[in-house]
Structures are given as structure tokens and as C-alpha cells.
Short mmCIF file of C-alpha atoms in Angstrom, two decimals:
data_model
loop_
_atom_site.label_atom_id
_atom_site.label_comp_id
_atom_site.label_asym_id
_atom_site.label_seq_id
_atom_site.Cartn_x
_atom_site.Cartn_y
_atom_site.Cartn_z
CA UNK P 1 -33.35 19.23 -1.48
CA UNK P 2 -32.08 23.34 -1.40
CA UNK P 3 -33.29 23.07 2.40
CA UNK P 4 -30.94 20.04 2.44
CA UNK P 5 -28.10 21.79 0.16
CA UNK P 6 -28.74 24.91 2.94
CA UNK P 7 -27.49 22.63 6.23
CA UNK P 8 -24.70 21.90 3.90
CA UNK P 9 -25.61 18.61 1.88
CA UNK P 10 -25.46 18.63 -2.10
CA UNK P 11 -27.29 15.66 -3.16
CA UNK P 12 -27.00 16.50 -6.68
CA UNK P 13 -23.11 16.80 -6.33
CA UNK P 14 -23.38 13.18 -5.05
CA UNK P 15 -25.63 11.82 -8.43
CA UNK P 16 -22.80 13.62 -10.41
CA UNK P 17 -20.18 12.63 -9.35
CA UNK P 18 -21.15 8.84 -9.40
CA UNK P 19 -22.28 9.26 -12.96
CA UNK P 20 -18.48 10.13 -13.48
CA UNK P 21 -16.99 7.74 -11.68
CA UNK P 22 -19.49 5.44 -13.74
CA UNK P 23 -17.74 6.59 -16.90
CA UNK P 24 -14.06 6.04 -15.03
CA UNK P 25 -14.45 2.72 -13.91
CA UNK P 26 -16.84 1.64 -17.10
CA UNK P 27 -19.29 -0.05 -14.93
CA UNK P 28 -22.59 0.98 -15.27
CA UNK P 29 -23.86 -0.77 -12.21
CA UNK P 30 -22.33 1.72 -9.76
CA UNK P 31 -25.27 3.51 -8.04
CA UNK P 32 -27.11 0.35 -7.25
CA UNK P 33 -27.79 -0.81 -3.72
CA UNK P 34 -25.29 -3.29 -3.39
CA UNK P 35 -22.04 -4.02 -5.44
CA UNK P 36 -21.98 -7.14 -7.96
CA UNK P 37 -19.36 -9.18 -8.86
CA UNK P 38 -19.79 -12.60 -11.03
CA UNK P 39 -18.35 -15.30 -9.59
CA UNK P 40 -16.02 -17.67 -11.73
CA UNK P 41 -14.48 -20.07 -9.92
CA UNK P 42 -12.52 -21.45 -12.72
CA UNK P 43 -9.06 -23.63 -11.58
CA UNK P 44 -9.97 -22.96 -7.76
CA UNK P 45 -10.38 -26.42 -6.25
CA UNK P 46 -11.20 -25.33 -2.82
CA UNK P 47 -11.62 -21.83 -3.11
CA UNK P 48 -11.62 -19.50 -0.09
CA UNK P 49 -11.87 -15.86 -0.22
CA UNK P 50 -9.94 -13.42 1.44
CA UNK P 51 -10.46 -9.93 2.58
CA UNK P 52 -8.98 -6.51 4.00
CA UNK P 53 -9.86 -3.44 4.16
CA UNK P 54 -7.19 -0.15 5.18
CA UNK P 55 -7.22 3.70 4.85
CA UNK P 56 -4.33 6.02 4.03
CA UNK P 57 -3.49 7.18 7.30
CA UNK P 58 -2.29 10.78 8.16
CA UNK P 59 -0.57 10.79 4.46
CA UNK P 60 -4.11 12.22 3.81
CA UNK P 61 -3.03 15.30 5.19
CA UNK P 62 -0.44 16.18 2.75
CA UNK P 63 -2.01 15.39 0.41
CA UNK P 64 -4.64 17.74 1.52
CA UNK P 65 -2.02 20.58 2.15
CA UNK P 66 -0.30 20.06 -1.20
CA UNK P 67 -3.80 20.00 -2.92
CA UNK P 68 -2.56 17.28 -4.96
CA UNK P 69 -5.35 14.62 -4.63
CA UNK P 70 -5.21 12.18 -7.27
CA UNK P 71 -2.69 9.34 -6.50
CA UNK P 72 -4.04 9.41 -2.94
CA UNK P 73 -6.82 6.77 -4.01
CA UNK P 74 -4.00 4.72 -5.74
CA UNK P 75 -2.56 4.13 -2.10
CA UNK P 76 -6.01 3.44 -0.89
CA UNK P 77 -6.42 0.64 -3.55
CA UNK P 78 -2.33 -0.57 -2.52
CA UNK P 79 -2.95 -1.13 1.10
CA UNK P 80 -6.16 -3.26 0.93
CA UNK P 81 -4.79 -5.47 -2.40
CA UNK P 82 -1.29 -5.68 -1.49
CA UNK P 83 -2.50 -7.32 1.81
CA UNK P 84 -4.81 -9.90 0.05
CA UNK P 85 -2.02 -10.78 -2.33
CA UNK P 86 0.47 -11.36 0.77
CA UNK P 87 -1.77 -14.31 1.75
CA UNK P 88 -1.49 -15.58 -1.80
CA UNK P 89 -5.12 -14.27 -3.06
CA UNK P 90 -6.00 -12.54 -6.20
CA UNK P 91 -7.65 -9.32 -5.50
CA UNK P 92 -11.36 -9.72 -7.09
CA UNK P 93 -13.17 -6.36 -6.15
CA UNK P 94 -12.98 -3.28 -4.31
CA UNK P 95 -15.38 -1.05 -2.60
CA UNK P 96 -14.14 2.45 -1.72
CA UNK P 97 -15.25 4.99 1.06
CA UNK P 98 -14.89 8.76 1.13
CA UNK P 99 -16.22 10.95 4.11
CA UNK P 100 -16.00 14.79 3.43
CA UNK P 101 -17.74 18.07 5.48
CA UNK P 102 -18.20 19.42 1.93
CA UNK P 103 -18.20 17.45 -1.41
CA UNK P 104 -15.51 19.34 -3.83
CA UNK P 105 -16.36 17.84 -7.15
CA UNK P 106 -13.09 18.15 -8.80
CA UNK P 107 -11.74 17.18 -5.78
CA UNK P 108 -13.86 14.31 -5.32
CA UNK P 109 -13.23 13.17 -8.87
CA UNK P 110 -9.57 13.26 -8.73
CA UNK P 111 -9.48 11.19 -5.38
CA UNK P 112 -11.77 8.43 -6.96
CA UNK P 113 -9.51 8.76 -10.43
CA UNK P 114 -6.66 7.58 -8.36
CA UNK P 115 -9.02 4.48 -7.23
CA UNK P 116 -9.74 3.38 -10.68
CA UNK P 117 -6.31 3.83 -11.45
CA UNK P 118 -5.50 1.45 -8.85
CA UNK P 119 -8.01 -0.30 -9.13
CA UNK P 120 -7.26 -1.52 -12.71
CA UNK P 121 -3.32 -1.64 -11.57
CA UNK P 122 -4.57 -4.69 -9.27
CA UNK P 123 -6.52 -6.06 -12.08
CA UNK P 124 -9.77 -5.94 -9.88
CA UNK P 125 -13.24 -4.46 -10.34
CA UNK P 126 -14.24 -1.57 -8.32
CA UNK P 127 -18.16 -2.82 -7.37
CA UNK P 128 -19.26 0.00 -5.31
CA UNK P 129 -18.37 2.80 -2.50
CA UNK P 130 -19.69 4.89 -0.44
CA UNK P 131 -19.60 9.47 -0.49
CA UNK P 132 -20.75 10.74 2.41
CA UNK P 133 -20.84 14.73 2.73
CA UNK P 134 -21.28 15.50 6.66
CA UNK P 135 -21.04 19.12 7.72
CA UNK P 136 -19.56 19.56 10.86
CA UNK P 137 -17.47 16.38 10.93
CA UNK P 138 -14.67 16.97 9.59
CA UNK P 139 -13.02 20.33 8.87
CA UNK P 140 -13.07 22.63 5.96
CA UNK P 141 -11.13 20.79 3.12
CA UNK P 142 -10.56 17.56 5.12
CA UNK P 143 -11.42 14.38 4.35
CA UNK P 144 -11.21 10.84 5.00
CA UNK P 145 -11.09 7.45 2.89
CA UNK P 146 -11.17 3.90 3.75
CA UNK P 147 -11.48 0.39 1.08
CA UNK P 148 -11.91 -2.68 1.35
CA UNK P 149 -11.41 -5.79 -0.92
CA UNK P 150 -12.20 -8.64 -1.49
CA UNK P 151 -10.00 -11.93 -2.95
CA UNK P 152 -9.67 -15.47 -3.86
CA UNK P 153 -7.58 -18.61 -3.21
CA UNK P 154 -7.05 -22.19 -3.54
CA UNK P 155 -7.43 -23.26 0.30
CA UNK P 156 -4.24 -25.70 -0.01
CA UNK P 157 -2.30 -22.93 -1.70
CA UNK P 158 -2.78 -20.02 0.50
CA UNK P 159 0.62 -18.93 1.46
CA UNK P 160 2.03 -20.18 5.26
CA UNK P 161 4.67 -19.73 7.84
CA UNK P 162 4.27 -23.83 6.86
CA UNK P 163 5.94 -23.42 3.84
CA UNK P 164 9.09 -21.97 5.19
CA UNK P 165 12.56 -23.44 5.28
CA UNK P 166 15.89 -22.74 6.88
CA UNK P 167 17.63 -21.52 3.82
CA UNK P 168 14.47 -19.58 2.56
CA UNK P 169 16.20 -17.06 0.50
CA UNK P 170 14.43 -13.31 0.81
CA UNK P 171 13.80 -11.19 -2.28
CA UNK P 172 12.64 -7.23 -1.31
CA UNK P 173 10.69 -5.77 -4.10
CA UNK P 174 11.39 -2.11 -4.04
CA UNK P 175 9.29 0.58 -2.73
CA UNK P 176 8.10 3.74 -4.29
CA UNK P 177 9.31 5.73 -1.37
CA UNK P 178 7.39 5.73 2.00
CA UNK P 179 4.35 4.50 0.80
CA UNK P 180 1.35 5.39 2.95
CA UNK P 181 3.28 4.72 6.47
CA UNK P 182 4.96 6.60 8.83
CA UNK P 183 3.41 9.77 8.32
CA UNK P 184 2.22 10.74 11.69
CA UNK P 185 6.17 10.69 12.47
CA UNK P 186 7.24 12.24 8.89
CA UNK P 187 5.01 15.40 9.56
CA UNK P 188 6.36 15.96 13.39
CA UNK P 189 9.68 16.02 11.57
CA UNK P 190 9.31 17.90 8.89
CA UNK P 191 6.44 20.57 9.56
CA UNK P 192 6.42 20.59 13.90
CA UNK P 193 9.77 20.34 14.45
CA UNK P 194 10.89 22.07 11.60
CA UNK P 195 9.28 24.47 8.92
CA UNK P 196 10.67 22.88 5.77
CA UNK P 197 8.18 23.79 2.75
CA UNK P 198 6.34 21.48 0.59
CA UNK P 199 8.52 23.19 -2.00
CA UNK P 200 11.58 21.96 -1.57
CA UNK P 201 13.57 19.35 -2.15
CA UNK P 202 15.65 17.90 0.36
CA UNK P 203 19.51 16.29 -0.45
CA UNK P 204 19.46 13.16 -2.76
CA UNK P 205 15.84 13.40 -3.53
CA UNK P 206 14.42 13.77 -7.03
CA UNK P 207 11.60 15.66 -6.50
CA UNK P 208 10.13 18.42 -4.02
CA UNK P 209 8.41 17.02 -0.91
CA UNK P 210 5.17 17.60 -1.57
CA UNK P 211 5.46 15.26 -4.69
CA UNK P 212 8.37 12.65 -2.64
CA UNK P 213 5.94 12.31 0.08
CA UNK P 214 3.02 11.89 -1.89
CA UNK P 215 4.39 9.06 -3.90
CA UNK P 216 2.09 6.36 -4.54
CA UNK P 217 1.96 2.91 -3.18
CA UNK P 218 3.19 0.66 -5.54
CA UNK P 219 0.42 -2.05 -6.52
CA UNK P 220 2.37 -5.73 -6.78
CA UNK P 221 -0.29 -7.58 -7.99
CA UNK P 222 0.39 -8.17 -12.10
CA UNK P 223 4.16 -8.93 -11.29
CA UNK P 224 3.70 -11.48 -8.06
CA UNK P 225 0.23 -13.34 -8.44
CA UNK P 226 1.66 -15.15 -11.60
CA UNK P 227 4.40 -16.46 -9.50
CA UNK P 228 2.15 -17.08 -6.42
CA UNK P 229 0.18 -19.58 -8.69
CA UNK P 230 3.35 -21.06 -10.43
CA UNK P 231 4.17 -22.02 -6.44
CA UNK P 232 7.36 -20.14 -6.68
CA UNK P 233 6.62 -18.28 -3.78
CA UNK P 234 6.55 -19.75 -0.26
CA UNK P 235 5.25 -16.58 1.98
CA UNK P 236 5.26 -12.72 1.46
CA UNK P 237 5.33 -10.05 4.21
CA UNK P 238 3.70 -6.42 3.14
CA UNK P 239 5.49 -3.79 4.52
CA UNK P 240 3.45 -1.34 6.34
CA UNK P 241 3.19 0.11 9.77
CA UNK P 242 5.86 -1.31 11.77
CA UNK P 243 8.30 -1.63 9.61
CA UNK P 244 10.54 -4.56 8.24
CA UNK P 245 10.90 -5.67 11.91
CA UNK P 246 6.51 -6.14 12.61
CA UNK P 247 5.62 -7.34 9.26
CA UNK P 248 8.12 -9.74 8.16
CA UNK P 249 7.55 -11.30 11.86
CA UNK P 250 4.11 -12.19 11.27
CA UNK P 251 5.12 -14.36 8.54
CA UNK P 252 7.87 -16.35 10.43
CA UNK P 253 7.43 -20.07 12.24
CA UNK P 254 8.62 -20.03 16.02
CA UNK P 255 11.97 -21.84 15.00
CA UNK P 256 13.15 -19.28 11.88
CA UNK P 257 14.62 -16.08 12.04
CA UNK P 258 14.69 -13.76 9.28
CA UNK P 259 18.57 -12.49 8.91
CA UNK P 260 18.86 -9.19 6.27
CA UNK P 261 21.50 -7.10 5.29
CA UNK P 262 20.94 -3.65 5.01
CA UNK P 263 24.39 -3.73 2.19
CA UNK P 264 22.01 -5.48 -0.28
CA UNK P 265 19.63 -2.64 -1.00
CA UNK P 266 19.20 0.74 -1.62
CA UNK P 267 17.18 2.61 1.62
CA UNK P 268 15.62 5.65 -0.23
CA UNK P 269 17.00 9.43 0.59
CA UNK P 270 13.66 10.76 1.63
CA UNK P 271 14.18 8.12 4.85
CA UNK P 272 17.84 8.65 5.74
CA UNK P 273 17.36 12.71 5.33
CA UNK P 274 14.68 12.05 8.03
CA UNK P 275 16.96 9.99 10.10
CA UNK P 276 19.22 12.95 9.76
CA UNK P 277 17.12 15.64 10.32
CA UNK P 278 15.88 14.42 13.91
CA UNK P 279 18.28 12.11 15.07
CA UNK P 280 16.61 9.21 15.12
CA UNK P 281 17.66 5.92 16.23
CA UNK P 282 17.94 2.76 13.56
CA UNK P 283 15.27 1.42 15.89
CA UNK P 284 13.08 3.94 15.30
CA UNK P 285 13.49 3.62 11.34
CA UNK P 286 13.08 -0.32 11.03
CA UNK P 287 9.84 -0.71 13.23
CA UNK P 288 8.26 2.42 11.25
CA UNK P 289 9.53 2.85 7.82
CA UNK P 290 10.13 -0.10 5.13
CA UNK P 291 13.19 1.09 4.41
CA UNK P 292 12.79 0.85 0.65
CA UNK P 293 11.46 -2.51 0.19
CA UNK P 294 7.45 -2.73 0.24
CA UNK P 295 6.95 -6.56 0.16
CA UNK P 296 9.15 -9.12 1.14
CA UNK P 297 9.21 -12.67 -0.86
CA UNK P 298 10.80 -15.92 0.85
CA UNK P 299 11.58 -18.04 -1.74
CA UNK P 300 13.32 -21.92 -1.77
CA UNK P 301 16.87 -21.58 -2.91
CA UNK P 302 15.78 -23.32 -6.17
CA UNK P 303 14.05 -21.41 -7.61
CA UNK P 304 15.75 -17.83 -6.98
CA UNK P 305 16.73 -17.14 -10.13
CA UNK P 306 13.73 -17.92 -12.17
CA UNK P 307 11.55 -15.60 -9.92
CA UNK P 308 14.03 -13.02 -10.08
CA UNK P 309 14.29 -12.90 -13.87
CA UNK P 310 10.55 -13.26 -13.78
CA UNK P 311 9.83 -9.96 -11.59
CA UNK P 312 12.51 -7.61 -13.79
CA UNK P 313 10.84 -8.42 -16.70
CA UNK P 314 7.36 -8.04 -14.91
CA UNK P 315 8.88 -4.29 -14.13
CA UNK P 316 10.09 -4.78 -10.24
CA UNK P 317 13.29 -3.73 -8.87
CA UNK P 318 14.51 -6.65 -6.72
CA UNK P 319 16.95 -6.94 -4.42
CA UNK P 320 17.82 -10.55 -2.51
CA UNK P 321 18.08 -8.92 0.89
CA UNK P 322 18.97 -11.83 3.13
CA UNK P 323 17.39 -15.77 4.26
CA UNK P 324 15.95 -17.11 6.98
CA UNK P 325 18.03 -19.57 9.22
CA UNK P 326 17.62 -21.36 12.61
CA UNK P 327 15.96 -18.87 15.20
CA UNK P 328 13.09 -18.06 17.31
CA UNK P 329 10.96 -16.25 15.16
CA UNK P 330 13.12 -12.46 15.15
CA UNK P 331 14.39 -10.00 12.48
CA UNK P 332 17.95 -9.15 12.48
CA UNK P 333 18.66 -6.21 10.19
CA UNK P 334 22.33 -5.37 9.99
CA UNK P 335 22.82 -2.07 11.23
CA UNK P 336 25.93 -0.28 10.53
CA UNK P 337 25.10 1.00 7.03
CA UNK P 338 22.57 3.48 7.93
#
């Protein structure tokens, strides 16, 4: 092992830090060779099980520049469950990977914090992961993560471009800023095209950059699963790269359009200061950014009001942002707001 820890591989860093992510998570079984989850299938009729698995994306880099590194593994945990929810699944379990030249234990333990954090915010089990310390890989202080989880659903209640009607009214559940998208663009404006510091704080914003940017993806599961298995919700989109305009498009039936209006919601400052700052088109900000809204609900017209009294009291801010009506399968955003 010290002619291991000498090429630049701490083993015993490794057995530590799962021991404390052991006491984290409170599950004992972490270590083993393979991740276990019991499987109940309690009300499922015809159960099917549903999976995804995501990274973070270039957000990982401000995150490493800030040195702020435990929310990042809350955003991890978002982008895999929030995708298995959008099909109408309850997230089950979640197995996490981090790949590092050199294993910082404090850093280490603050990424994986953020996992169980999330983690427990989806009401899942974290079964397992992976830490892999490879010298020469990445560079000094870099590293990368990538999860993946693991769901279940009722075959007949998985939710379909089927279930959509003209009249479909849309609900947008607010985002908690950008979320983890975008940031390839975010950084060329910001920090290549311009020298702003992670210390300030741009116009309208709350907080400096390094803590706007590094917001964390907000986990929807607690507030829209119980409405998912009431069948009050007919399909969700999860915004993520591509914007309002890609996502809410896969969810559509050939003959449907999706019609917003950019008057019904609030589009966060950290997005329009952007737009600002480099010019850029309203194109460019619907097909990368989600404007403020990270998942998109089409609901019947019926049933509007219960589901938005449900999700305020749940803790959402929700905003009915527009319906679907006779089309060919496009997103029209109203413009002239922004």
C-alpha cells in the first residue's frame, strides 16, 4: 500500500471515507460488492422500473473554483430523480460516482454530504457508489461525478404524450436559479468574456455569484409523486439542457402545441443579467436556460386548482404558465417581455 499511496493512490483515504459516508447515509451495507435494495412491490399492479443516470456538467467547475463543494452532490441526486419522476416513477435508489486525481477527504465528504442530502430530499436510498482516485487523469483539484437511479411505476400509469388534451392547462414549478444547465455558456460570459469575480453580486440578485450560480437543483419529488399517483397529473417535462423549447417538446403528441406566456412568471435576474451582459438573443435563452421554471406539469382543466393548492402547501412556487392547443408538436414562448 505506501508503494501504492507513492504513485499517488490512498487506499486508506478510500476505507475512510466510506466508513463516513456509512454514518451519513445510515446504511451499513455500503462497502459491499454490490448495492441492495428490498423490493416491495406493494399497490404496483404491473410494475415497471425506470432508470437514469446524469452528471453535473461544467457547473462542476465553479464549484471547484469557489471551493464550495457541498450542494454540488444535491444537483447530482436532482438530475437523475427529477428525470425518473417526469415519467411518473418514484425514485427507489441511487448509486453515486466520483472520479478525482487526488482524494481530498474533506472534500470528498462534503461532495457525498450533498448526495445524502439529496438523496433523502427524493425520499430514496443511496445503495452504493463508486471513488475512484486516478493520478494523472484529471487535474490538480478537479473532479468529476456521475449517478444513476433507479425507479418504479405502475405500467398503465406511467405518464404519456397519450394523456394529453387540447386545453391541457401548464403549471411551471419554479426553479432555484439555473440549476445544473447552461454552464458551459454562463462561464464564457462571465469569466472569458468578462472578468467578473465570484465575489460579486450582479443587479437584482440576492447573493454573490459564486453562491447564485452554485444554487442547488431543486428535488420535486415529495411535492409531485403524491399527485402523480392521485392521477392529477397527465405528463411533466424536466427542464434541463435545451431549455423550455427541447424539453417540453419531448413530451408533446404530433397534433399539440405547447403555447406559454412569458407575463405569467418570474424569469430569475441571474438569467436576464446574462442576457444583458452578452447580448444574447431570446433564442439563445429558451433552448439553453429554463428560464425559471424547472419542471413543467400539464394538467386537465379540472383539476387545476386542486393541484395547485396541493403544491403551495407541499412548498412549490407555481405559476400556470400557459396550455396546450391544436398544433404540430412546437413551443411558442411569447417573447416581448424579456
Amino acid at each position: 500500500m505506501d508503494a501504492y499511496k507513492k504513485a499517488g493512490v490512498d487506499i486508506n483515504a478510500g476505507y475512510k471515507l466510506v466508513d463516513e459516508i456509512k454514518q451519513l447515509s445510515h446504511n451499513d451495507a455500503l462497502g459491499a460488492f454490490g448495492g441492495m435494495f428490498p423490493l416491495s412491490l406493494g399497490h404496483y399492479q404491473n410494475p415497471v422500473l425506470v432508470s437514469g443516470t446524469d452528471g453535473v456538467g461544467t457547473k462542476l467547475l465553479i464549484a471547484i473554483k469557489a471551493g464550495i463543494h457541498d450542494t454540488i452532490g444535491v444537483d447530482l441526486v436532482a438530475m437523475c430523480v427529477n428525470d425518473v419522476l417526469a415519467q411518473g416513477a418514484k425514485p427507489l435508489f441511487f448509486l453515486d460516482y466520483l472520479g478525482t486525481g487526488h482524494l481530498n477527504q474533506s472534500e470528498a465528504k462534503a461532495i457525498l454530504t450533498g448526495v445524502v442530502d439529496g438523496v433523502s430530499q427524493a425520499d430514496a436510498k443511496l445503495v452504493g457508489g463508486e471513488t475512484a482516485e486516478m493520478p494523472d487523469m484529471y487535474q490538480h483539484g478537479h473532479y468529476d461525478l456521475a449517478g444513476f437511479t433507479v425507479g418504479i411505476a405502475d405500467q398503465d400509469k406511467l405518464l404519456k404524450s397519450d394523456n394529453l388534451r387540447e386545453g391541457d392547462v401548464l403549471l411551471g414549478l419554479a426553479s432555484n436559479g439555473l440549476h445544473s444547465n447552461g454552464f458551459s455558456l454562463v462561464r464564457d460570459i462571465l469569466f472569458k468574456q468578462n472578468h467578473y469575480s465570484l465575489d460579486e453580486t450582479l443587479p437584482g440578485c440576492q447573493l454573490d455569484l459564486k453562491h447564485e450560480l452554485l444554487r442547488p437543483t431543486r428535488i420535486y419529488v415529495k411535492s409531485v409523486l403524491p399527485l402523480i399517483e392521485q392521477g392529477l397529473i397527465q405528463s411533466i417535462a424536466h427542464i434541463t439542457g435545451g431549455g423550455l423549447i427541447e424539453n417540453v417538446g419531448r413530451i408533446l403528441p404530433d397534433h399539440l402545441d405547447a403555447a406559454f406566456n412569458l407575463n405569467s412568471w418570474q424569469v430569475p435576474a441571474i438569467m436576464t443579467n446574462l442576457q444583458k451582459i452578452d447580448h444574447l438573443s431570446f433564442n439563445d435563452m429558451k433552448q439553453t436556460f429554463n428560464l425559471g421554471l424547472g419542471m413543467v406539469l400539464a394538467i386537465h382543466p379540472t383539476d387545476v386548482d386542486r393541484v395547485k393548492a396541493e403544491l403551495e402547501k407541499a412548498g412549490e412556487t407555481v405559476y400556470q404558465v400557459g396550455k396546450l392547443v391544436s398544433g404540430s408538436k412546437k413551443v411558442v414562448i411569447r417573447e416581448d417581455l424579456l
